[in-house]
């Protein structure tokens, strides 16, 4: 049985955690494949409310192994804090597995993230400050420290000693106080002891599960428009949160994926800098932010809010071969009189059929909007498509047409059961053929 991928279709925070939590009921493995603790996935289920940063949302399902794959960059301090929070809530962590090939976020990575951001001035990316970019840069430069290094004390100590010496030279140029190698080594030895029981060759676990016909669910982090190549570069994250990137980050081949599910909010948000053609800087934007409590799960920053962008959405759908979509936070639009949908981009009097590579073009995009009537009623208790008001169904249909997808799930609230399965005969909990 092939794997299923769940990925973000916009700029993150679409509700991927909630969707994975809802879909993981029969999964044997739930895998995080990309990103690090820049991700913040909120889950509200019968066990409580949880903010997950590194541990896959499958940890709440007793039958599932929760895997942190090779493509993730792991801050061990953050991971241990997250494990402690879950343990305190009575969550069993015996199913947690951590790839020995995953890279570690080292103490110098957040420092570089912060000084580099400062030096960008007005062009700051607005990163989460977690050291994600520098950690991925070191991975590509072959100067990274991996989980496997935690299993070899001598190697870890040699690597850290050499790296601290070279990183301190650069930190000094930024006026940052030097790190103490002995302290870092001691700290990472302590992490090693606690993480050791969870370390595994996760790519083999995943391949064994697939070979045995068991269900594998990949929990995407970040989202397609934050992708290094296809996002709004340079205002992106430093990984590949696309379907292809998730395959690489889990150790599976593209031919082993049967379906990529896209998670899209019924409107748009982004945190940090960068272009956002449909951004609302008016009272409607403020209204959405307040109603939805759109503040970052990881950093608490206010999220920028705007209308649904079907031009960018269609691009993401095509590049990732998304057939079915989970449309989340639909209830947030409940009290709007009218709702807009961006179906075209104009730049200097010319139509732009897909998102541009050029930064100056992104900044000059004038969105073309379709205006639809709102439904002005509470959808949060609705569980069947037929019970949605006609105007709400019309909005869903327009998104389906504009994106060329089927909306399989509609989110009408934060908790696990606040979902409408639009087609009871082909629920998203079941695999597509
Ligand atoms: P993720 O990073 O994609 O997992 O998303 P976040 O957890 O960062 O942000 C999504 C927010 O929306 C969280 O606060 C969720 O609890 C909440 N949420 C998810 N789905 C829905 C929904 O359908 N309706 C409402 N009102 N909230 C939702
Ligand atoms: P989830 O998985 C929303 C954004 C940051 C910043 C840019 C680069 O919860 O959807 P980074 O720290 O990655 O170098 O920051 O990417 N960003 C996210 N925005 N949701 C996320 O994750 C994000 N992860 C990174 O705000 O603009
Ligand atoms: Mg999030």
XYZ file of C-alpha atoms and ligand atoms in Angstrom:
489
model
C 0.000 0.000 0.000
C 1.571 3.318 -1.011
C 2.021 6.371 1.169
C -0.221 9.403 1.419
C 1.121 12.907 1.722
C -0.572 15.798 3.485
C 0.919 19.159 2.545
C 0.271 22.852 3.012
C -0.932 24.663 -0.106
C -0.333 28.280 0.923
C 2.159 29.957 3.297
C 1.756 27.591 6.244
C -0.605 27.252 9.194
C -3.382 25.827 7.057
C -4.355 23.338 9.769
C -2.166 20.430 8.625
C -1.777 19.159 12.197
C -5.504 18.944 12.723
C -6.043 17.178 9.392
C -3.285 14.628 10.031
C -4.668 13.990 13.519
C -8.066 13.335 11.955
C -6.714 11.098 9.169
C -4.234 9.056 11.214
C -6.774 6.703 12.745
C -5.598 3.718 10.694
C -2.057 4.791 9.915
C 0.801 2.503 10.881
C 3.300 5.327 10.541
C 2.950 9.109 10.624
C 6.071 10.833 9.343
C 7.420 14.382 9.536
C 9.765 14.716 6.576
C 10.781 18.367 6.300
C 11.355 21.526 8.329
C 12.127 21.756 12.005
C 10.640 23.427 15.036
C 9.756 26.441 12.895
C 6.576 24.403 12.353
C 3.764 24.750 14.845
C 0.885 22.309 14.412
C -2.090 22.788 16.716
C -4.159 19.787 17.646
C -7.366 19.713 19.609
C -8.497 16.167 20.303
C -9.939 14.203 23.225
C -6.464 14.160 24.871
C -6.327 17.980 25.025
C -4.871 20.869 23.055
C -1.293 20.490 21.836
C 1.187 22.645 19.920
C 3.469 20.292 18.059
C 6.746 21.490 16.580
C 8.754 18.372 15.766
C 6.784 15.331 16.858
C 4.290 14.107 14.252
C 0.630 14.431 15.077
C 0.317 10.633 14.839
C 1.715 10.347 18.369
C -1.896 10.521 19.618
C -2.817 7.284 17.861
C -1.691 4.221 19.797
C -1.298 2.003 16.720
C 0.977 4.449 14.875
C 4.708 4.967 15.015
C 5.506 8.694 14.984
C 8.582 9.219 12.839
C 10.860 12.232 12.551
C 12.432 11.591 9.165
C 15.855 12.251 7.662
C 14.759 15.539 6.061
C 13.962 17.228 9.376
C 16.407 19.458 11.262
C 16.070 18.718 14.961
C 16.778 21.028 17.855
C 17.326 18.436 20.612
C 16.497 20.899 23.396
C 13.155 21.693 21.724
C 12.493 18.032 21.064
C 13.077 17.058 24.698
C 10.840 19.909 25.890
C 8.114 18.740 23.537
C 8.520 15.149 24.741
C 8.262 16.312 28.368
C 5.066 18.273 27.666
C 3.469 15.269 25.982
C 4.578 12.878 28.723
C 3.098 15.208 31.349
C -0.202 15.013 29.468
C -0.068 11.228 29.655
C 0.834 10.648 25.999
C 2.785 7.449 25.357
C 6.034 8.203 23.534
C 7.174 4.630 22.980
C 6.209 4.933 19.293
C 8.533 7.862 18.623
C 11.347 7.146 16.137
C 14.019 9.607 15.070
C 16.062 9.227 11.910
C 19.780 8.731 12.473
C 20.332 10.715 9.268
C 18.446 13.823 10.402
C 20.559 16.898 11.086
C 20.766 18.649 14.439
C 20.175 22.297 15.095
C 23.308 23.332 16.997
C 23.584 26.294 19.426
C 25.217 28.454 16.739
C 22.343 28.063 14.269
C 19.770 30.275 16.055
C 22.561 32.823 16.682
C 23.360 33.003 12.972
C 19.650 33.130 12.122
C 19.220 36.159 14.358
C 22.318 38.106 13.292
C 21.692 37.420 9.613
C 18.107 38.640 9.981
C 19.310 41.787 11.690
C 21.810 42.441 8.926
C 19.057 42.178 6.282
C 17.446 45.298 7.765
C 14.232 46.243 5.965
C 14.585 43.153 3.769
C 14.398 40.786 6.757
C 12.653 37.529 5.943
C 10.899 37.414 9.285
C 12.172 33.934 10.120
C 11.082 32.117 13.240
C 14.618 32.625 14.619
C 14.977 28.893 15.264
C 18.150 28.466 13.228
C 16.446 26.542 10.463
C 18.151 28.300 7.520
C 21.670 28.023 8.983
C 21.098 24.351 9.903
C 20.022 23.473 6.345
C 22.903 25.553 4.959
C 25.397 23.544 7.023
C 23.748 20.334 5.871
C 24.267 21.373 2.236
C 27.823 22.566 3.003
C 28.583 19.195 4.603
C 29.406 20.815 7.922
C 26.326 19.546 9.725
C 26.047 17.370 12.822
C 23.669 14.440 12.477
C 21.644 12.391 14.928
C 23.954 9.448 14.186
C 26.868 11.521 15.532
C 25.183 11.458 18.945
C 25.875 7.705 18.988
C 29.640 8.184 18.730
C 30.965 10.256 21.627
C 34.461 10.653 20.218
C 33.256 11.788 16.800
C 30.700 14.165 18.322
C 33.349 15.748 20.492
C 35.804 16.127 17.563
C 33.160 17.599 15.272
C 31.827 20.047 17.826
C 35.332 21.188 18.805
C 36.253 21.955 15.189
C 32.897 23.547 14.372
C 32.802 25.768 17.456
C 36.267 27.091 16.568
C 35.230 27.989 13.033
C 31.761 29.312 13.963
C 33.208 31.472 16.741
C 35.430 33.230 14.207
C 32.372 34.266 12.182
C 30.209 35.052 15.218
C 33.010 37.339 16.383
C 32.608 39.402 13.201
C 28.998 40.005 14.205
C 30.092 40.929 17.727
C 28.531 37.815 19.263
C 30.224 36.253 22.321
C 32.035 32.974 21.553
C 30.509 29.593 22.350
C 32.290 27.202 24.684
C 32.984 23.883 22.934
C 33.227 21.852 26.151
C 29.842 23.131 27.280
C 28.214 22.298 23.950
C 29.717 18.802 23.989
C 28.465 18.163 27.508
C 25.017 19.445 26.620
C 24.778 17.254 23.502
C 26.061 14.168 25.364
C 23.149 14.677 27.760
C 20.703 15.011 24.864
C 22.170 11.872 23.303
C 21.390 9.824 26.385
C 17.732 10.788 26.324
C 17.222 10.541 22.584
C 19.162 7.301 22.029
C 16.232 4.867 22.622
C 14.287 6.555 19.827
C 17.011 6.630 17.147
C 16.364 4.388 14.145
C 16.964 3.930 10.434
C 13.540 5.382 9.755
C 13.746 4.997 5.977
C 13.909 1.231 6.549
C 10.935 1.318 8.940
C 8.962 3.200 6.295
C 9.985 0.858 3.471
C 9.165 -2.203 5.609
C 5.728 -0.776 6.395
C 5.041 -0.039 2.726
C 6.201 -3.522 1.718
C 3.861 -5.032 4.311
C 0.934 -3.067 2.894
C 0.556 -0.832 5.928
C -0.669 2.758 5.785
C 1.954 5.498 5.834
C 0.918 9.115 6.247
C 3.379 11.957 5.693
C 2.684 15.107 7.705
C 3.906 18.077 5.701
C 5.328 21.114 7.471
C 5.468 24.687 6.150
C 3.849 24.926 2.732
C 4.341 25.111 -1.017
C 4.633 28.908 -1.247
C 7.456 28.769 1.324
C 9.365 26.277 -0.846
C 12.963 27.210 -1.725
C 12.331 26.885 -5.467
C 8.631 27.463 -5.995
C 7.827 29.838 -3.152
C 8.221 33.588 -2.914
C 12.038 33.451 -2.831
C 13.893 34.766 -0.843
C 10.926 35.072 1.544
C 10.727 31.333 2.038
C 11.935 28.682 4.423
C 15.114 26.695 3.750
C 13.586 23.340 2.885
C 11.360 21.783 0.229
C 7.862 21.469 1.683
C 6.463 20.133 -1.590
C 5.338 16.572 -2.321
C 8.694 15.830 -3.943
C 10.577 17.338 -0.985
C 8.596 15.208 1.427
C 9.513 12.042 -0.470
C 13.206 12.908 -0.192
C 12.785 13.802 3.472
C 11.215 10.453 4.309
C 13.247 8.170 2.071
C 10.523 7.073 -0.315
C 10.282 7.196 -4.093
C 7.674 9.366 -5.856
C 6.134 6.165 -7.245
C 5.363 5.070 -3.685
C 2.922 7.927 -3.132
C -0.673 7.189 -4.026
C -2.103 10.563 -3.166
C -1.094 14.072 -2.173
C -3.729 15.862 -0.139
C -3.512 19.642 -0.131
C -4.528 21.587 2.953
C -5.742 25.101 2.161
C -7.376 27.676 4.401
C -10.623 29.132 3.077
C -8.713 32.441 2.986
C -4.958 33.178 3.119
C -2.433 34.055 5.795
C 1.294 34.482 6.009
C 3.693 35.259 8.852
C 6.836 37.315 8.309
C 7.881 39.305 5.246
C 7.371 38.727 1.546
C 4.824 39.301 -1.180
C 1.160 38.573 -0.521
C -0.987 39.819 -3.428
C -4.368 39.290 -1.757
C -3.390 40.740 1.626
C -6.093 42.713 3.421
C -4.730 45.644 5.361
C -8.196 46.965 6.157
C -10.944 46.268 8.696
C -11.853 42.957 7.018
C -8.264 41.729 7.502
C -8.367 42.787 11.150
C -11.733 41.103 11.563
C -10.423 37.781 10.190
C -7.290 37.977 12.358
C -9.287 38.614 15.519
C -12.029 36.104 14.798
C -9.555 33.385 13.851
C -6.997 34.371 16.468
C -4.421 34.373 13.692
C -1.277 34.579 15.766
C 1.685 32.279 15.074
C 1.795 28.938 16.909
C 5.596 29.088 17.122
C 6.369 32.791 17.547
C 3.043 34.372 18.571
C 3.414 36.980 15.792
C 0.203 38.326 14.218
C -0.454 36.601 10.899
C -1.166 38.742 7.837
C -4.606 37.867 6.445
C -6.091 38.061 2.950
C -8.469 36.511 0.427
C -8.037 33.056 -1.092
C -5.547 33.177 -3.956
C -6.633 30.670 -6.593
C -3.832 31.616 -9.023
C -1.131 30.588 -6.566
C -3.377 27.703 -5.455
C -3.718 26.306 -8.968
C 0.065 26.485 -9.418
C 0.592 24.540 -6.186
C -2.055 21.971 -7.161
C -0.355 21.348 -10.518
C 3.219 21.128 -9.209
C 2.244 18.670 -6.513
C -0.436 16.705 -8.361
C -3.002 17.450 -5.666
C -6.344 15.820 -6.384
C -8.191 16.330 -3.129
C -8.135 19.278 -0.815
C -8.994 19.858 2.825
C -10.451 23.363 3.053
C -9.921 24.509 6.625
C -11.119 27.397 8.812
C -14.230 27.679 6.692
C -16.226 28.767 9.764
C -14.059 31.884 10.070
C -15.856 33.340 7.037
C -19.308 32.681 8.545
C -20.221 36.280 9.289
C -18.850 38.044 6.199
C -21.301 39.780 3.902
C -19.232 39.043 0.836
C -16.181 36.965 0.099
C -13.589 37.507 -2.571
C -11.668 34.958 -4.551
C -8.583 35.919 -6.533
C -8.802 34.270 -9.952
C -6.254 36.296 -11.911
C -3.072 38.356 -11.660
C -2.382 41.510 -13.631
C 0.965 43.233 -13.832
C 1.241 46.503 -15.756
C -1.869 45.774 -17.824
C -0.852 42.217 -18.698
C -2.253 38.980 -17.351
C 0.151 36.742 -15.453
C -1.119 33.161 -15.613
C 1.030 31.786 -12.798
C 3.222 33.091 -9.945
C 6.393 34.747 -11.235
C 10.002 34.053 -10.313
C 10.882 37.752 -10.410
C 10.613 39.554 -7.059
C 9.633 42.877 -8.652
C 6.715 41.236 -10.475
C 5.427 39.663 -7.266
C 5.344 43.102 -5.670
C 3.414 44.631 -8.593
C 0.668 42.014 -8.880
C -2.855 43.391 -8.985
C -5.266 40.624 -8.074
C -8.433 40.115 -10.113
C -11.301 39.247 -7.805
C -14.576 37.456 -8.099
C -17.007 38.524 -5.388
C -19.331 35.937 -3.911
C -22.131 36.486 -1.424
C -21.446 35.342 2.137
C -23.715 32.903 3.985
C -24.044 34.771 7.273
C -24.721 31.738 9.463
C -22.847 29.504 11.875
C -21.341 26.427 10.185
C -19.397 25.085 13.172
C -21.919 22.351 14.007
C -22.526 21.253 10.424
C -21.188 17.806 9.494
C -22.767 17.182 6.057
C -22.241 19.106 2.839
C -25.956 19.178 2.136
C -26.533 21.077 5.382
C -24.231 23.957 4.410
C -26.042 27.093 3.243
C -26.276 27.396 -0.564
C -23.843 30.333 -0.683
C -21.287 28.343 1.303
C -21.564 25.411 -1.096
C -21.197 27.847 -3.984
C -17.916 29.137 -2.529
C -16.602 25.577 -2.163
C -17.577 24.802 -5.769
C -15.827 27.921 -7.057
C -12.638 26.921 -5.259
C -12.915 23.429 -6.731
C -13.333 24.877 -10.236
C -10.574 27.442 -9.886
C -8.073 24.943 -8.462
C -9.171 21.930 -10.494
C -9.592 19.741 -7.412
C -12.206 18.039 -5.278
C -12.715 19.477 -1.819
C -12.895 16.288 0.250
C -12.919 17.833 3.708
C -14.158 21.122 5.069
C -12.946 22.283 8.464
C -15.548 24.130 10.521
C -13.708 24.380 13.830
C -10.422 23.473 15.525
C -11.356 20.127 17.059
C -10.872 16.709 15.474
C -14.557 16.109 14.779
C -15.318 19.551 13.338
C -15.010 18.295 9.772
C -17.383 17.804 6.869
C -16.552 14.782 4.689
C -18.040 16.030 1.434
C -18.378 12.576 -0.076
C -19.428 9.959 2.446
C -18.789 7.180 -0.095
C -15.148 8.282 -0.556
C -14.113 9.814 2.780
C -10.605 11.266 2.962
C -9.855 8.745 5.684
C -9.808 6.196 2.848
C -6.970 6.035 0.363
C -7.587 7.088 -3.218
C -6.950 4.163 -5.585
P -0.602 23.960 10.823
O 0.725 24.559 11.092
O -0.880 23.829 9.351
O -0.823 22.658 11.525
O -1.668 24.988 11.390
P -1.594 25.818 12.806
O -1.892 24.879 13.902
O -0.350 26.596 12.888
O -2.742 26.872 12.583
C -4.043 26.466 12.295
C -4.980 27.011 13.377
O -6.314 26.825 12.951
C -4.876 26.270 14.690
O -5.146 27.183 15.727
C -5.996 25.231 14.608
O -6.496 24.850 15.884
C -7.029 25.997 13.854
N -7.923 25.232 12.980
C -7.649 24.175 12.170
N -8.716 23.864 11.422
C -9.686 24.736 11.756
C -11.021 24.971 11.296
O -11.520 24.289 10.406
N -11.710 26.011 11.892
C -11.168 26.784 12.870
N -11.904 27.763 13.383
N -9.917 26.603 13.303
C -9.192 25.611 12.757
P 3.760 25.328 9.792
O 4.292 23.923 9.620
C 3.960 29.556 8.776
C 7.876 31.169 7.692
C 8.425 32.188 8.670
C 9.220 33.064 7.712
C 9.791 32.041 6.726
C 11.218 31.624 7.033
O 3.291 25.608 11.154
O 2.786 25.653 8.717
P 12.243 30.024 8.892
O 12.248 30.129 10.376
O 11.615 28.786 8.369
O 13.591 30.264 8.265
O 11.327 31.275 8.402
O 8.940 30.924 6.783
N 7.492 29.875 8.297
C 6.231 29.524 8.555
N 5.077 30.213 8.434
N 3.932 28.268 9.195
C 5.064 27.555 9.307
O 5.075 26.237 9.622
C 6.299 28.198 9.012
N 7.582 27.801 9.038
C 8.302 28.833 8.587
O 7.395 32.895 9.304
O 8.344 33.910 7.003
Mg 1.560 26.222 12.041
